[in-house]
PDB file of N, CA and C in Angstrom:
ATOM      1  N   MET A  27       6.940  37.011  -3.544  1.00 55.00           N
ATOM      2  CA  MET A  27       7.705  35.819  -3.864  1.00 55.00           C
ATOM      3  C   MET A  27       8.436  35.332  -2.612  1.00 55.00           C
ATOM      4  N   MET A  28       8.417  34.052  -2.391  1.00 61.00           N
ATOM      5  CA  MET A  28       9.052  33.490  -1.196  1.00 61.00           C
ATOM      6  C   MET A  28      10.572  33.548  -1.320  1.00 61.00           C
ATOM      7  N   ASN A  29      11.213  33.755  -0.189  1.00 85.00           N
ATOM      8  CA  ASN A  29      12.663  33.705  -0.255  1.00 85.00           C
ATOM      9  C   ASN A  29      13.135  32.252  -0.151  1.00 85.00           C
ATOM     10  N   MET A  30      14.371  32.037  -0.511  1.00 86.00           N
ATOM     11  CA  MET A  30      14.914  30.683  -0.583  1.00 86.00           C
ATOM     12  C   MET A  30      14.910  29.985   0.777  1.00 86.00           C
ATOM     13  N   GLN A  31      15.135  30.717   1.848  1.00 87.00           N
ATOM     14  CA  GLN A  31      15.163  30.123   3.189  1.00 87.00           C
ATOM     15  C   GLN A  31      13.779  29.558   3.554  1.00 87.00           C
ATOM     16  N   ASN A  32      12.734  30.281   3.251  1.00 87.00           N
ATOM     17  CA  ASN A  32      11.381  29.798   3.528  1.00 87.00           C
ATOM     18  C   ASN A  32      11.060  28.564   2.696  1.00 87.00           C
ATOM     19  N   ILE A  33      11.480  28.571   1.445  1.00 85.00           N
ATOM     20  CA  ILE A  33      11.247  27.415   0.574  1.00 85.00           C
ATOM     21  C   ILE A  33      11.970  26.195   1.128  1.00 85.00           C
ATOM     22  N   MET A  34      13.197  26.381   1.588  1.00 87.00           N
ATOM     23  CA  MET A  34      13.967  25.261   2.152  1.00 87.00           C
ATOM     24  C   MET A  34      13.295  24.736   3.422  1.00 87.00           C
ATOM     25  N   LYS A  35      12.808  25.617   4.266  1.00 88.00           N
ATOM     26  CA  LYS A  35      12.118  25.187   5.486  1.00 88.00           C
ATOM     27  C   LYS A  35      10.874  24.379   5.143  1.00 88.00           C
ATOM     28  N   GLN A  36      10.121  24.855   4.169  1.00 86.00           N
ATOM     29  CA  GLN A  36       8.907  24.139   3.765  1.00 86.00           C
ATOM     30  C   GLN A  36       9.254  22.786   3.154  1.00 86.00           C
ATOM     31  N   ALA A  37      10.313  22.736   2.376  1.00 85.00           N
ATOM     32  CA  ALA A  37      10.732  21.472   1.761  1.00 85.00           C
ATOM     33  C   ALA A  37      11.161  20.475   2.844  1.00 85.00           C
ATOM     34  N   GLN A  38      11.884  20.937   3.849  1.00 91.00           N
ATOM     35  CA  GLN A  38      12.304  20.059   4.942  1.00 91.00           C
ATOM     36  C   GLN A  38      11.101  19.558   5.726  1.00 91.00           C
ATOM     37  N   LYS A  39      10.141  20.443   5.965  1.00 90.00           N
ATOM     38  CA  LYS A  39       8.926  20.030   6.675  1.00 90.00           C
ATOM     39  C   LYS A  39       8.164  18.988   5.861  1.00 90.00           C
ATOM     40  N   MET A  40       8.062  19.232   4.552  1.00 88.00           N
ATOM     41  CA  MET A  40       7.372  18.266   3.687  1.00 88.00           C
ATOM     42  C   MET A  40       8.079  16.920   3.692  1.00 88.00           C
ATOM     43  N   GLN A  41       9.409  16.931   3.700  1.00 89.00           N
ATOM     44  CA  GLN A  41      10.152  15.676   3.726  1.00 89.00           C
ATOM     45  C   GLN A  41       9.859  14.918   5.016  1.00 89.00           C
ATOM     46  N   LYS A  42       9.830  15.622   6.131  1.00 92.00           N
ATOM     47  CA  LYS A  42       9.506  14.977   7.406  1.00 92.00           C
ATOM     48  C   LYS A  42       8.083  14.433   7.391  1.00 92.00           C
ATOM     49  N   ASP A  43       7.165  15.215   6.820  1.00 90.00           N
ATOM     50  CA  ASP A  43       5.769  14.764   6.722  1.00 90.00           C
ATOM     51  C   ASP A  43       5.661  13.510   5.855  1.00 90.00           C
ATOM     52  N   MET A  44       6.401  13.487   4.739  1.00 89.00           N
ATOM     53  CA  MET A  44       6.367  12.331   3.853  1.00 89.00           C
ATOM     54  C   MET A  44       6.937  11.100   4.545  1.00 89.00           C
ATOM     55  N   GLU A  45       8.019  11.266   5.275  1.00 92.00           N
ATOM     56  CA  GLU A  45       8.619  10.140   5.996  1.00 92.00           C
ATOM     57  C   GLU A  45       7.646   9.597   7.043  1.00 92.00           C
ATOM     58  N   LYS A  46       6.962  10.506   7.715  1.00 92.00           N
ATOM     59  CA  LYS A  46       5.976  10.089   8.719  1.00 92.00           C
ATOM     60  C   LYS A  46       4.831   9.323   8.060  1.00 92.00           C
ATOM     61  N   LYS A  47       4.327   9.853   6.949  1.00 89.00           N
ATOM     62  CA  LYS A  47       3.224   9.193   6.241  1.00 89.00           C
ATOM     63  C   LYS A  47       3.656   7.829   5.700  1.00 89.00           C
ATOM     64  N   GLN A  48       4.890   7.734   5.202  1.00 90.00           N
ATOM     65  CA  GLN A  48       5.389   6.449   4.709  1.00 90.00           C
ATOM     66  C   GLN A  48       5.472   5.433   5.845  1.00 90.00           C
ATOM     67  N   ALA A  49       5.913   5.861   7.010  1.00 92.00           N
ATOM     68  CA  ALA A  49       5.986   4.961   8.162  1.00 92.00           C
ATOM     69  C   ALA A  49       4.589   4.521   8.590  1.00 92.00           C
ATOM     70  N   GLU A  50       3.640   5.447   8.576  1.00 91.00           N
ATOM     71  CA  GLU A  50       2.260   5.100   8.922  1.00 91.00           C
ATOM     72  C   GLU A  50       1.693   4.107   7.907  1.00 91.00           C
ATOM     73  N   LEU A  51       1.965   4.327   6.639  1.00 91.00           N
ATOM     74  CA  LEU A  51       1.496   3.431   5.592  1.00 91.00           C
ATOM     75  C   LEU A  51       2.109   2.044   5.758  1.00 91.00           C
ATOM     76  N   ALA A  52       3.398   1.976   6.045  1.00 91.00           N
ATOM     77  CA  ALA A  52       4.077   0.689   6.213  1.00 91.00           C
ATOM     78  C   ALA A  52       3.496  -0.090   7.392  1.00 91.00           C
ATOM     79  N   ALA A  53       2.996   0.617   8.398  1.00 93.00           N
ATOM     80  CA  ALA A  53       2.452  -0.044   9.585  1.00 93.00           C
ATOM     81  C   ALA A  53       1.032  -0.579   9.373  1.00 93.00           C
ATOM     82  N   LYS A  54       0.373  -0.147   8.303  1.00 94.00           N
ATOM     83  CA  LYS A  54      -0.997  -0.601   8.031  1.00 94.00           C
ATOM     84  C   LYS A  54      -0.994  -1.962   7.351  1.00 94.00           C
ATOM     85  N   ASP A  55      -2.075  -2.702   7.555  1.00 96.00           N
ATOM     86  CA  ASP A  55      -2.283  -3.963   6.850  1.00 96.00           C
ATOM     87  C   ASP A  55      -3.358  -3.772   5.787  1.00 96.00           C
ATOM     88  N   PHE A  56      -3.167  -4.429   4.655  1.00 96.00           N
ATOM     89  CA  PHE A  56      -4.108  -4.380   3.545  1.00 96.00           C
ATOM     90  C   PHE A  56      -4.443  -5.809   3.155  1.00 96.00           C
ATOM     91  N   THR A  57      -5.733  -6.099   3.019  1.00 96.00           N
ATOM     92  CA  THR A  57      -6.162  -7.450   2.682  1.00 96.00           C
ATOM     93  C   THR A  57      -6.889  -7.447   1.351  1.00 96.00           C
ATOM     94  N   GLY A  58      -6.506  -8.390   0.520  1.00 96.00           N
ATOM     95  CA  GLY A  58      -7.175  -8.593  -0.758  1.00 96.00           C
ATOM     96  C   GLY A  58      -7.731 -10.005  -0.774  1.00 96.00           C
ATOM     97  N   ALA A  59      -8.746 -10.216  -1.565  1.00 95.00           N
ATOM     98  CA  ALA A  59      -9.371 -11.543  -1.620  1.00 95.00           C
ATOM     99  C   ALA A  59      -9.690 -11.905  -3.059  1.00 95.00           C
ATOM    100  N   SER A  60      -9.686 -13.196  -3.302  1.00 92.00           N
ATOM    101  CA  SER A  60     -10.081 -13.700  -4.614  1.00 92.00           C
ATOM    102  C   SER A  60     -11.604 -13.752  -4.669  1.00 92.00           C
ATOM    103  N   ALA A  61     -12.109 -14.220  -5.785  1.00 90.00           N
ATOM    104  CA  ALA A  61     -13.558 -14.381  -5.931  1.00 90.00           C
ATOM    105  C   ALA A  61     -14.101 -15.229  -4.791  1.00 90.00           C
ATOM    106  N   GLN A  62     -15.219 -14.849  -4.258  1.00 91.00           N
ATOM    107  CA  GLN A  62     -15.907 -15.514  -3.146  1.00 91.00           C
ATOM    108  C   GLN A  62     -15.053 -15.642  -1.885  1.00 91.00           C
ATOM    109  N   ASP A  63     -14.011 -14.826  -1.781  1.00 92.00           N
ATOM    110  CA  ASP A  63     -13.133 -14.823  -0.608  1.00 92.00           C
ATOM    111  C   ASP A  63     -12.544 -16.196  -0.304  1.00 92.00           C
ATOM    112  N   LEU A  64     -12.289 -16.978  -1.342  1.00 92.00           N
ATOM    113  CA  LEU A  64     -11.734 -18.318  -1.129  1.00 92.00           C
ATOM    114  C   LEU A  64     -10.264 -18.264  -0.741  1.00 92.00           C
ATOM    115  N   VAL A  65      -9.570 -17.220  -1.191  1.00 94.00           N
ATOM    116  CA  VAL A  65      -8.182 -16.989  -0.798  1.00 94.00           C
ATOM    117  C   VAL A  65      -8.076 -15.532  -0.384  1.00 94.00           C
ATOM    118  N   THR A  66      -7.441 -15.281   0.761  1.00 95.00           N
ATOM    119  CA  THR A  66      -7.186 -13.907   1.176  1.00 95.00           C
ATOM    120  C   THR A  66      -5.691 -13.734   1.408  1.00 95.00           C
ATOM    121  N   ALA A  67      -5.221 -12.544   1.096  1.00 96.00           N
ATOM    122  CA  ALA A  67      -3.814 -12.209   1.295  1.00 96.00           C
ATOM    123  C   ALA A  67      -3.752 -10.905   2.079  1.00 96.00           C
ATOM    124  N   THR A  68      -2.934 -10.900   3.111  1.00 96.00           N
ATOM    125  CA  THR A  68      -2.726  -9.699   3.908  1.00 96.00           C
ATOM    126  C   THR A  68      -1.284  -9.257   3.726  1.00 96.00           C
ATOM    127  N   LEU A  69      -1.120  -7.996   3.328  1.00 95.00           N
ATOM    128  CA  LEU A  69       0.196  -7.420   3.116  1.00 95.00           C
ATOM    129  C   LEU A  69       0.332  -6.176   3.977  1.00 95.00           C
ATOM    130  N   SER A  70       1.566  -5.872   4.357  1.00 94.00           N
ATOM    131  CA  SER A  70       1.819  -4.617   5.054  1.00 94.00           C
ATOM    132  C   SER A  70       1.924  -3.510   4.010  1.00 94.00           C
ATOM    133  N   GLY A  71       1.836  -2.287   4.459  1.00 92.00           N
ATOM    134  CA  GLY A  71       1.897  -1.152   3.551  1.00 92.00           C
ATOM    135  C   GLY A  71       3.217  -1.029   2.817  1.00 92.00           C
ATOM    136  N   ASP A  72       4.257  -1.695   3.317  1.00 91.00           N
ATOM    137  CA  ASP A  72       5.530  -1.682   2.602  1.00 91.00           C
ATOM    138  C   ASP A  72       5.674  -2.915   1.705  1.00 91.00           C
ATOM    139  N   ARG A  73       4.511  -3.498   1.357  1.00 91.00           N
ATOM    140  CA  ARG A  73       4.406  -4.559   0.349  1.00 91.00           C
ATOM    141  C   ARG A  73       5.013  -5.890   0.767  1.00 91.00           C
ATOM    142  N   LYS A  74       5.007  -6.193   2.053  1.00 93.00           N
ATOM    143  CA  LYS A  74       5.476  -7.492   2.539  1.00 93.00           C
ATOM    144  C   LYS A  74       4.267  -8.376   2.814  1.00 93.00           C
ATOM    145  N   VAL A  75       4.316  -9.618   2.328  1.00 94.00           N
ATOM    146  CA  VAL A  75       3.220 -10.557   2.563  1.00 94.00           C
ATOM    147  C   VAL A  75       3.263 -10.978   4.024  1.00 94.00           C
ATOM    148  N   LYS A  76       2.157 -10.766   4.722  1.00 95.00           N
ATOM    149  CA  LYS A  76       2.073 -11.140   6.127  1.00 95.00           C
ATOM    150  C   LYS A  76       1.332 -12.453   6.317  1.00 95.00           C
ATOM    151  N   ALA A  77       0.314 -12.695   5.499  1.00 95.00           N
ATOM    152  CA  ALA A  77      -0.467 -13.927   5.648  1.00 95.00           C
ATOM    153  C   ALA A  77      -1.230 -14.222   4.367  1.00 95.00           C
ATOM    154  N   ILE A  78      -1.365 -15.485   4.097  1.00 95.00           N
ATOM    155  CA  ILE A  78      -2.240 -15.964   3.023  1.00 95.00           C
ATOM    156  C   ILE A  78      -3.085 -17.072   3.634  1.00 95.00           C
ATOM    157  N   THR A  79      -4.403 -16.939   3.479  1.00 94.00           N
ATOM    158  CA  THR A  79      -5.295 -17.959   4.037  1.00 94.00           C
ATOM    159  C   THR A  79      -6.138 -18.552   2.921  1.00 94.00           C
ATOM    160  N   PHE A  80      -6.425 -19.823   3.094  1.00 93.00           N
ATOM    161  CA  PHE A  80      -7.198 -20.563   2.110  1.00 93.00           C
ATOM    162  C   PHE A  80      -8.456 -21.112   2.764  1.00 93.00           C
ATOM    163  N   ASN A  81      -9.583 -20.925   2.109  1.00 93.00           N
ATOM    164  CA  ASN A  81     -10.814 -21.582   2.528  1.00 93.00           C
ATOM    165  C   ASN A  81     -10.628 -23.066   2.215  1.00 93.00           C
ATOM    166  N   PRO A  82     -10.913 -23.953   3.159  1.00 91.00           N
ATOM    167  CA  PRO A  82     -10.703 -25.386   2.908  1.00 91.00           C
ATOM    168  C   PRO A  82     -11.401 -25.892   1.649  1.00 91.00           C
ATOM    169  N   ALA A  83     -12.476 -25.253   1.242  1.00 87.00           N
ATOM    170  CA  ALA A  83     -13.214 -25.701   0.056  1.00 87.00           C
ATOM    171  C   ALA A  83     -12.396 -25.544  -1.227  1.00 87.00           C
ATOM    172  N   VAL A  84     -11.380 -24.675  -1.206  1.00 86.00           N
ATOM    173  CA  VAL A  84     -10.623 -24.400  -2.418  1.00 86.00           C
ATOM    174  C   VAL A  84      -9.398 -25.310  -2.565  1.00 86.00           C
ATOM    175  N   VAL A  85      -9.028 -26.000  -1.522  1.00 89.00           N
ATOM    176  CA  VAL A  85      -7.816 -26.819  -1.559  1.00 89.00           C
ATOM    177  C   VAL A  85      -8.127 -28.168  -2.196  1.00 89.00           C
ATOM    178  N   ASP A  86      -7.763 -28.278  -3.460  1.00 90.00           N
ATOM    179  CA  ASP A  86      -7.956 -29.505  -4.239  1.00 90.00           C
ATOM    180  C   ASP A  86      -6.584 -29.906  -4.782  1.00 90.00           C
ATOM    181  N   PRO A  87      -5.994 -30.973  -4.254  1.00 89.00           N
ATOM    182  CA  PRO A  87      -4.649 -31.354  -4.692  1.00 89.00           C
ATOM    183  C   PRO A  87      -4.558 -31.629  -6.193  1.00 89.00           C
ATOM    184  N   ASP A  88      -5.684 -31.899  -6.827  1.00 92.00           N
ATOM    185  CA  ASP A  88      -5.672 -32.156  -8.265  1.00 92.00           C
ATOM    186  C   ASP A  88      -5.824 -30.885  -9.096  1.00 92.00           C
ATOM    187  N   ASP A  89      -6.018 -29.753  -8.437  1.00 91.00           N
ATOM    188  CA  ASP A  89      -6.206 -28.502  -9.168  1.00 91.00           C
ATOM    189  C   ASP A  89      -5.431 -27.376  -8.487  1.00 91.00           C
ATOM    190  N   LEU A  90      -4.123 -27.520  -8.397  1.00 90.00           N
ATOM    191  CA  LEU A  90      -3.295 -26.504  -7.763  1.00 90.00           C
ATOM    192  C   LEU A  90      -3.194 -25.236  -8.605  1.00 90.00           C
ATOM    193  N   GLU A  91      -3.429 -25.343  -9.904  1.00 92.00           N
ATOM    194  CA  GLU A  91      -3.366 -24.169 -10.777  1.00 92.00           C
ATOM    195  C   GLU A  91      -4.426 -23.138 -10.378  1.00 92.00           C
ATOM    196  N   THR A  92      -5.625 -23.589 -10.080  1.00 90.00           N
ATOM    197  CA  THR A  92      -6.687 -22.674  -9.650  1.00 90.00           C
ATOM    198  C   THR A  92      -6.317 -22.016  -8.330  1.00 90.00           C
ATOM    199  N   LEU A  93      -5.756 -22.778  -7.414  1.00 92.00           N
ATOM    200  CA  LEU A  93      -5.331 -22.229  -6.126  1.00 92.00           C
ATOM    201  C   LEU A  93      -4.263 -21.160  -6.334  1.00 92.00           C
ATOM    202  N   ALA A  94      -3.318 -21.431  -7.208  1.00 92.00           N
ATOM    203  CA  ALA A  94      -2.269 -20.450  -7.503  1.00 92.00           C
ATOM    204  C   ALA A  94      -2.861 -19.193  -8.131  1.00 92.00           C
ATOM    205  N   ASP A  95      -3.803 -19.346  -9.046  1.00 93.00           N
ATOM    206  CA  ASP A  95      -4.439 -18.190  -9.687  1.00 93.00           C
ATOM    207  C   ASP A  95      -5.190 -17.337  -8.669  1.00 93.00           C
ATOM    208  N   MET A  96      -5.929 -17.987  -7.776  1.00 94.00           N
ATOM    209  CA  MET A  96      -6.685 -17.237  -6.767  1.00 94.00           C
ATOM    210  C   MET A  96      -5.746 -16.547  -5.779  1.00 94.00           C
ATOM    211  N   THR A  97      -4.619 -17.187  -5.474  1.00 94.00           N
ATOM    212  CA  THR A  97      -3.642 -16.573  -4.574  1.00 94.00           C
ATOM    213  C   THR A  97      -3.062 -15.312  -5.209  1.00 94.00           C
ATOM    214  N   ALA A  98      -2.699 -15.410  -6.474  1.00 95.00           N
ATOM    215  CA  ALA A  98      -2.187 -14.239  -7.181  1.00 95.00           C
ATOM    216  C   ALA A  98      -3.235 -13.127  -7.230  1.00 95.00           C
ATOM    217  N   GLN A  99      -4.484 -13.488  -7.456  1.00 95.00           N
ATOM    218  CA  GLN A  99      -5.572 -12.508  -7.503  1.00 95.00           C
ATOM    219  C   GLN A  99      -5.700 -11.792  -6.154  1.00 95.00           C
ATOM    220  N   ALA A 100      -5.649 -12.541  -5.071  1.00 95.00           N
ATOM    221  CA  ALA A 100      -5.778 -11.945  -3.739  1.00 95.00           C
ATOM    222  C   ALA A 100      -4.605 -11.012  -3.444  1.00 95.00           C
ATOM    223  N   VAL A 101      -3.389 -11.435  -3.766  1.00 95.00           N
ATOM    224  CA  VAL A 101      -2.209 -10.597  -3.531  1.00 95.00           C
ATOM    225  C   VAL A 101      -2.296  -9.328  -4.370  1.00 95.00           C
ATOM    226  N   ASN A 102      -2.681  -9.453  -5.618  1.00 95.00           N
ATOM    227  CA  ASN A 102      -2.786  -8.279  -6.484  1.00 95.00           C
ATOM    228  C   ASN A 102      -3.837  -7.294  -5.991  1.00 95.00           C
ATOM    229  N   LYS A 103      -4.943  -7.790  -5.456  1.00 94.00           N
ATOM    230  CA  LYS A 103      -5.966  -6.878  -4.920  1.00 94.00           C
ATOM    231  C   LYS A 103      -5.447  -6.135  -3.698  1.00 94.00           C
ATOM    232  N   ALA A 104      -4.688  -6.824  -2.852  1.00 95.00           N
ATOM    233  CA  ALA A 104      -4.098  -6.145  -1.693  1.00 95.00           C
ATOM    234  C   ALA A 104      -3.093  -5.091  -2.161  1.00 95.00           C
ATOM    235  N   LEU A 105      -2.298  -5.406  -3.173  1.00 94.00           N
ATOM    236  CA  LEU A 105      -1.348  -4.431  -3.718  1.00 94.00           C
ATOM    237  C   LEU A 105      -2.069  -3.221  -4.305  1.00 94.00           C
ATOM    238  N   GLU A 106      -3.201  -3.429  -4.952  1.00 95.00           N
ATOM    239  CA  GLU A 106      -3.994  -2.314  -5.478  1.00 95.00           C
ATOM    240  C   GLU A 106      -4.443  -1.400  -4.342  1.00 95.00           C
ATOM    241  N   LYS A 107      -4.843  -1.989  -3.227  1.00 94.00           N
ATOM    242  CA  LYS A 107      -5.270  -1.181  -2.078  1.00 94.00           C
ATOM    243  C   LYS A 107      -4.104  -0.361  -1.531  1.00 94.00           C
ATOM    244  N   ILE A 108      -2.923  -0.968  -1.483  1.00 93.00           N
ATOM    245  CA  ILE A 108      -1.742  -0.226  -1.029  1.00 93.00           C
ATOM    246  C   ILE A 108      -1.468   0.937  -1.977  1.00 93.00           C
ATOM    247  N   ASP A 109      -1.529   0.683  -3.279  1.00 93.00           N
ATOM    248  CA  ASP A 109      -1.292   1.742  -4.265  1.00 93.00           C
ATOM    249  C   ASP A 109      -2.301   2.876  -4.117  1.00 93.00           C
ATOM    250  N   GLN A 110      -3.562   2.541  -3.903  1.00 93.00           N
ATOM    251  CA  GLN A 110      -4.595   3.568  -3.743  1.00 93.00           C
ATOM    252  C   GLN A 110      -4.338   4.406  -2.492  1.00 93.00           C
ATOM    253  N   GLU A 111      -3.997   3.743  -1.394  1.00 91.00           N
ATOM    254  CA  GLU A 111      -3.738   4.460  -0.147  1.00 91.00           C
ATOM    255  C   GLU A 111      -2.487   5.329  -0.285  1.00 91.00           C
ATOM    256  N   THR A 112      -1.465   4.808  -0.950  1.00 89.00           N
ATOM    257  CA  THR A 112      -0.234   5.575  -1.168  1.00 89.00           C
ATOM    258  C   THR A 112      -0.530   6.819  -1.996  1.00 89.00           C
ATOM    259  N   GLN A 113      -1.283   6.647  -3.061  1.00 89.00           N
ATOM    260  CA  GLN A 113      -1.616   7.783  -3.914  1.00 89.00           C
ATOM    261  C   GLN A 113      -2.426   8.826  -3.145  1.00 89.00           C
ATOM    262  N   LYS A 114      -3.379   8.351  -2.371  1.00 88.00           N
ATOM    263  CA  LYS A 114      -4.213   9.273  -1.595  1.00 88.00           C
ATOM    264  C   LYS A 114      -3.369  10.029  -0.566  1.00 88.00           C
ATOM    265  N   THR A 115      -2.521   9.311   0.138  1.00 82.00           N
ATOM    266  CA  THR A 115      -1.703   9.924   1.194  1.00 82.00           C
ATOM    267  C   THR A 115      -0.634  10.844   0.642  1.00 82.00           C
ATOM    268  N   MET A 116       0.126  10.341  -0.307  1.00 79.00           N
ATOM    269  CA  MET A 116       1.238  11.130  -0.841  1.00 79.00           C
ATOM    270  C   MET A 116       0.737  12.219  -1.790  1.00 79.00           C
ATOM    271  N   GLY A 117      -0.364  11.968  -2.462  1.00 79.00           N
ATOM    272  CA  GLY A 117      -0.930  12.990  -3.337  1.00 79.00           C
ATOM    273  C   GLY A 117      -1.347  14.224  -2.561  1.00 79.00           C
ATOM    274  N   ALA A 118      -1.842  14.016  -1.358  1.00 72.00           N
ATOM    275  CA  ALA A 118      -2.236  15.151  -0.517  1.00 72.00           C
ATOM    276  C   ALA A 118      -1.017  16.003  -0.167  1.00 72.00           C
ATOM    277  N   LEU A 119       0.106  15.355   0.069  1.00 68.00           N
ATOM    278  CA  LEU A 119       1.320  16.116   0.383  1.00 68.00           C
ATOM    279  C   LEU A 119       1.846  16.855  -0.844  1.00 68.00           C
ATOM    280  N   ALA A 120       1.737  16.236  -2.013  1.00 66.00           N
ATOM    281  CA  ALA A 120       2.241  16.869  -3.231  1.00 66.00           C
ATOM    282  C   ALA A 120       1.495  18.170  -3.525  1.00 66.00           C
ATOM    283  N   GLY A 121       0.246  18.234  -3.118  1.00 63.00           N
ATOM    284  CA  GLY A 121      -0.535  19.441  -3.316  1.00 63.00           C
ATOM    285  C   GLY A 121      -0.062  20.610  -2.473  1.00 63.00           C
ATOM    286  N   LYS A 122       0.823  20.357  -1.517  1.00 62.00           N
ATOM    287  CA  LYS A 122       1.326  21.401  -0.631  1.00 62.00           C
ATOM    288  C   LYS A 122       2.697  21.926  -1.053  1.00 62.00           C
ATOM    289  N   LEU A 123       3.149  21.516  -2.228  1.00 59.00           N
ATOM    290  CA  LEU A 123       4.466  21.982  -2.676  1.00 59.00           C
ATOM    291  C   LEU A 123       4.473  23.511  -2.795  1.00 59.00           C
ATOM    292  N   PRO A 124       5.543  24.146  -2.294  1.00 55.00           N
ATOM    293  CA  PRO A 124       5.580  25.612  -2.307  1.00 55.00           C
ATOM    294  C   PRO A 124       5.967  26.216  -3.646  1.00 55.00           C
ATOM    295  N   PHE A 125       6.340  25.384  -4.608  1.00 50.00           N
ATOM    296  CA  PHE A 125       6.782  25.927  -5.904  1.00 50.00           C
ATOM    297  C   PHE A 125       6.104  25.229  -7.029  1.00 50.00           C
TER     298      PHE A 125
END
């Protein structure tokens, strides 16, 4: 059985590892796109919108609702990618818990 000092050292190391992984994740960019890539959204790993681009073919002043829907779709896909990467990265660390 591990002594408490070893458990504390491992917990501190894991915390440092998690902070490092979170910083690496925040520095990554994730891009999501709507159907046919008509709208793309790029977000940072800390969920900040960095860019939204529109294919000129989709910009119809008489149909802004479709543009809004595609924008939301692109942002949501980028958020899904962030969630997947977060789960993959942080899940690997959770498997190293000493207790």
